[in-house]
Amino acid sequence: MSKPPAKPSTRKIHASPEEAEAAFYDAFERCDLAAMMAIWVSDKHAVCIHPGGPRLAGFEAIRASWSEIFAGGPGFKMKVSEVRAMTGQTLAIRTVYETLIPDNGEPPPAPILATNIFALTPAGWRIALHHASSSPPGTVAEEQGTGRVLH
Amino acid sequence: MSKPPAKPSTRKIHASPEEAEAAFYDAFERCDLAAMMAIWVSDKHAVCIHPGGPRLAGFEAIRASWSEIFAGGPGFKMKVSEVRAMTGQTLAIRTVYETLIPDNGEPPPAPILATNIFALTPAGWRIALHHASSSPPGTVAEEQGTGRVLH
């Protein structure tokens, strides 16, 4: 039996915050825990706040939360829209609306507002903070035309 | 009659993100709109998300929201605790718990989790993003000992 590789093949180097964010939502849509955690900074500074949830600090607490969220498996498309970005030398801040569109044709739940912060590390851009919260119905429609759709 | 000063006296230059954040919560506690808006970056990049609310973008929309929030006037102490910070060259990210302690002795509502982002501008550190959301009861107690109380 061969040993598993030291680093999973999902551990890509992202050259920009945009690329890291696209990988984040791709992993989210696929409910791929390895791919999701490959995008996070791997230290105690990482912070993740799911809608209505407590602050999760550090890689392991964040990993456990995504493991729970992904337990049901995929079944939706993730639409990310109305991106607003501020980009510094080593930190980038993006606020987006997340809309989960169920594959079974059911209507999507109310969009989630997320603040995503990316940090430039020796291994490229990684997500360092994700703060998500529910938003009132209709707010994406109100903002239409002010942002752009990622995928 | 003398003309009003070109800049309000509340427009201080904050030498650090910590100082800007203390001024933000001081203005919040005092329901002082001029002092609050003196701390914000004054351009379209400013983003403010109140608990359960939509994304407000740009100085004027943010100003209108604080005007509404402050309409009832002060009547509480603001406790800011369990600060976690990441500080870059020109951007600083802080996540905190906000607890509003009513002056009339009523029990405080559930704490709010806030992500505050500060930007270094020619006029010192200013707040560029405030994303607040409700947190489950008991989460501050769970985190006790991992952060520090600001004031």
XYZ file of C-alpha atoms in Angstrom:
302
model
C 0.000 0.000 0.000
C 1.322 3.429 -0.881
C 1.188 6.249 1.613
C -1.351 8.982 0.964
C 0.184 12.174 -0.436
C 1.352 14.628 2.213
C -0.919 17.299 0.796
C -4.289 16.630 -0.802
C -4.511 17.411 -4.503
C -7.242 19.922 -3.705
C -4.680 22.239 -2.051
C -4.302 24.713 -4.901
C -2.493 28.023 -4.779
C -4.937 30.813 -5.530
C -3.414 33.818 -7.259
C -6.190 36.239 -6.349
C -8.979 36.734 -3.791
C -11.491 36.221 -6.621
C -10.024 32.806 -7.420
C -10.013 31.800 -3.739
C -13.622 32.906 -3.371
C -14.711 30.969 -6.456
C -13.006 27.855 -5.005
C -14.725 28.449 -1.655
C -18.190 28.490 -3.219
C -17.352 25.603 -5.542
C -16.381 23.478 -2.514
C -19.540 24.681 -0.717
C -21.747 23.663 -3.661
C -20.093 20.262 -3.941
C -20.096 19.756 -0.140
C -16.426 18.833 -0.485
C -14.848 19.138 2.969
C -11.240 18.577 1.831
C -11.566 21.215 -0.882
C -13.275 23.623 1.539
C -10.629 23.315 4.217
C -7.819 23.622 1.640
C -8.962 27.232 1.116
C -8.839 28.295 4.778
C -5.847 29.786 6.543
C -4.678 26.988 8.768
C -4.095 28.872 12.011
C -5.936 30.108 15.070
C -6.764 33.447 13.428
C -9.417 31.906 11.169
C -12.954 32.981 12.090
C -16.239 31.588 10.760
C -19.739 32.737 11.694
C -22.606 30.798 10.136
C -26.061 32.450 9.966
C -27.383 32.909 13.523
C -24.434 30.953 14.884
C -21.642 31.634 17.359
C -18.129 32.708 16.384
C -16.004 29.703 15.506
C -12.307 30.417 15.897
C -9.458 28.302 14.605
C -9.138 25.702 11.869
C -10.474 22.689 13.779
C -13.694 24.331 15.021
C -14.338 25.629 11.513
C -13.643 22.220 9.968
C -16.134 20.566 12.339
C -18.848 23.040 11.356
C -18.439 22.480 7.627
C -18.352 18.731 8.188
C -21.767 19.024 9.835
C -23.150 21.336 7.138
C -21.915 19.006 4.369
C -23.274 15.838 6.036
C -26.442 15.944 3.924
C -24.428 16.029 0.714
C -24.863 18.306 -2.291
C -28.221 19.066 -3.879
C -28.164 22.719 -4.781
C -26.483 25.270 -6.981
C -24.776 28.174 -5.252
C -25.370 31.548 -6.864
C -23.039 34.296 -5.664
C -24.026 37.803 -6.677
C -23.759 41.548 -6.042
C -20.087 41.334 -5.116
C -18.544 44.386 -3.464
C -14.798 44.258 -2.946
C -12.035 46.180 -1.208
C -8.564 44.835 -1.890
C -5.440 45.740 0.068
C -1.865 44.487 -0.196
C -2.350 41.392 1.948
C -6.039 41.434 2.861
C -9.118 41.517 0.646
C -12.693 42.044 1.785
C -15.667 40.933 -0.228
C -19.357 41.121 0.626
C -21.696 38.970 -1.452
C -25.187 37.553 -1.513
C -25.360 33.727 -1.503
C -28.452 32.095 -2.994
C -28.849 28.305 -2.684
C -30.970 27.052 -5.568
C -32.240 23.511 -4.772
C -31.743 20.922 -7.550
C -35.242 19.544 -6.877
C -36.925 22.661 -8.231
C -38.106 23.964 -4.873
C -37.915 27.746 -4.449
C -34.625 29.025 -3.022
C -34.571 30.140 0.623
C -33.916 33.825 1.393
C -30.413 34.846 0.339
C -27.593 34.979 2.856
C -25.317 37.991 3.168
C -21.672 37.069 3.598
C -18.549 39.019 4.420
C -15.527 37.072 3.174
C -12.005 38.127 4.072
C -9.026 36.748 2.226
C -5.401 36.897 3.345
C -2.322 36.609 1.172
C -0.213 33.765 2.594
C 2.973 32.054 1.336
C 0.534 29.500 -0.161
C -1.497 32.097 -2.028
C -4.794 33.746 -1.113
C -6.771 31.937 1.576
C -10.017 32.705 3.337
C -9.463 33.989 6.879
C -12.991 35.037 7.848
C -16.521 34.163 6.720
C -19.384 35.976 8.442
C -22.806 35.021 7.101
C -26.238 36.242 8.161
C -29.771 36.048 6.893
C -31.091 38.970 4.864
C -34.644 40.229 4.389
C -36.526 38.908 1.315
C -36.186 41.094 -1.775
C -32.846 42.667 -0.913
C -30.954 41.054 -3.791
C -33.535 42.332 -6.288
C -33.129 45.822 -4.796
C -29.385 45.689 -5.376
C -29.593 44.191 -8.905
C -27.449 46.071 -11.352
C -24.971 47.296 -8.763
C -22.774 44.183 -8.759
C -21.876 41.221 -10.899
C -22.631 37.502 -10.857
C -19.641 35.266 -10.158
C -21.008 31.941 -11.365
C -23.418 85.028 13.584
C -20.301 83.029 13.001
C -20.184 80.288 10.403
C -20.122 76.719 11.691
C -16.674 75.113 11.516
C -15.909 73.350 8.229
C -15.299 70.123 10.086
C -17.146 69.041 13.214
C -15.019 68.856 16.327
C -15.885 65.148 16.594
C -13.755 64.370 13.507
C -10.705 63.004 15.304
C -7.766 61.265 13.722
C -7.488 57.765 15.130
C -3.952 56.420 15.312
C -4.951 52.762 15.551
C -7.840 50.420 14.718
C -8.353 49.923 18.472
C -8.832 53.654 18.977
C -11.241 53.883 16.021
C -13.236 50.938 17.350
C -13.451 52.451 20.846
C -14.747 55.691 19.275
C -17.281 53.715 17.205
C -18.775 52.041 20.275
C -18.614 55.251 22.308
C -20.653 57.030 19.598
C -23.013 54.020 19.476
C -23.551 54.137 23.260
C -24.164 57.886 23.219
C -26.372 57.652 20.094
C -24.258 60.489 18.675
C -24.789 60.528 14.909
C -22.111 63.142 14.138
C -19.510 61.250 16.151
C -20.562 57.934 14.583
C -20.325 59.195 11.015
C -16.972 60.892 11.719
C -15.497 57.413 12.147
C -16.693 55.998 8.802
C -14.766 56.112 5.554
C -16.649 58.674 3.531
C -16.867 56.896 0.191
C -18.997 54.371 -1.671
C -16.891 51.431 -0.428
C -18.350 51.641 3.084
C -20.584 48.675 3.922
C -22.861 48.258 6.947
C -25.040 45.249 7.741
C -27.227 45.538 10.845
C -28.530 42.308 12.465
C -30.961 40.620 10.049
C -30.756 43.602 7.727
C -29.785 44.144 4.107
C -26.362 45.357 2.968
C -26.144 49.133 3.138
C -23.482 50.498 0.816
C -22.073 54.018 0.816
C -21.901 56.770 3.393
C -25.401 58.207 2.942
C -27.285 54.902 3.262
C -25.226 54.056 6.349
C -25.840 57.493 7.848
C -29.615 57.105 7.384
C -29.572 53.741 9.176
C -27.710 55.042 12.235
C -29.985 58.090 12.331
C -32.940 55.704 12.617
C -31.227 53.505 15.227
C -30.269 56.549 17.325
C -33.754 58.132 17.127
C -34.744 56.661 20.510
C -31.714 58.217 22.183
C -29.245 56.608 24.566
C -30.256 54.415 27.486
C -27.772 51.587 27.610
C -24.138 50.786 28.200
C -22.288 49.046 25.388
C -20.033 46.209 26.486
C -17.594 45.040 23.843
C -15.817 41.790 24.596
C -13.942 38.743 23.305
C -12.057 40.775 20.700
C -10.201 38.846 18.011
C -8.036 40.893 15.683
C -6.027 40.549 12.494
C -4.094 43.666 11.539
C -2.535 44.300 8.126
C -0.675 47.333 6.745
C -3.783 49.258 5.714
C -6.684 47.054 6.815
C -7.560 45.657 10.229
C -10.236 43.097 10.996
C -11.799 42.716 14.400
C -14.598 40.421 15.514
C -16.279 41.234 18.805
C -19.349 40.512 20.877
C -21.554 43.546 21.588
C -23.758 43.436 24.687
C -26.239 46.276 25.263
C -26.878 46.636 28.986
C -30.043 48.702 29.547
C -29.715 51.572 32.074
C -33.133 50.678 33.513
C -31.860 47.420 34.973
C -33.650 45.144 32.512
C -31.667 42.082 31.446
C -29.506 42.597 28.366
C -30.728 41.098 25.074
C -28.670 38.307 23.471
C -25.242 39.563 22.411
C -24.566 40.586 18.830
C -21.561 39.295 16.917
C -19.858 41.966 14.843
C -17.122 41.943 12.247
C -15.548 45.392 12.095
C -13.080 46.302 9.379
C -10.909 49.378 9.659
C -8.984 51.040 6.839
C -5.981 53.333 7.166
C -6.852 56.578 5.373
C -5.019 59.925 5.094
C -7.272 60.941 8.020
C -6.272 57.994 10.195
C -8.039 54.696 10.819
C -11.707 54.657 9.871
C -14.351 51.960 9.889
C -15.065 50.625 6.397
C -17.328 47.688 7.198
C -19.589 46.672 10.086
C -21.381 43.317 9.775
C -23.505 42.451 12.806
C -25.675 39.410 13.438
C -27.495 37.833 16.346
C -25.732 35.050 18.234
C -27.175 32.160 20.221
C -27.584 32.728 23.988
C -24.599 31.619 26.059
C -21.946 32.009 23.376
C -20.090 34.825 25.132
C -19.866 32.764 28.324
C -18.452 29.892 26.269
C -15.735 32.141 24.892
C -14.890 33.813 28.234
C -11.211 33.814 28.888
C -10.216 33.800 25.215
C -10.499 37.565 24.634
C -10.405 40.833 26.521
C -12.930 43.478 27.486
C -12.492 46.816 25.738
C -14.618 48.961 28.013
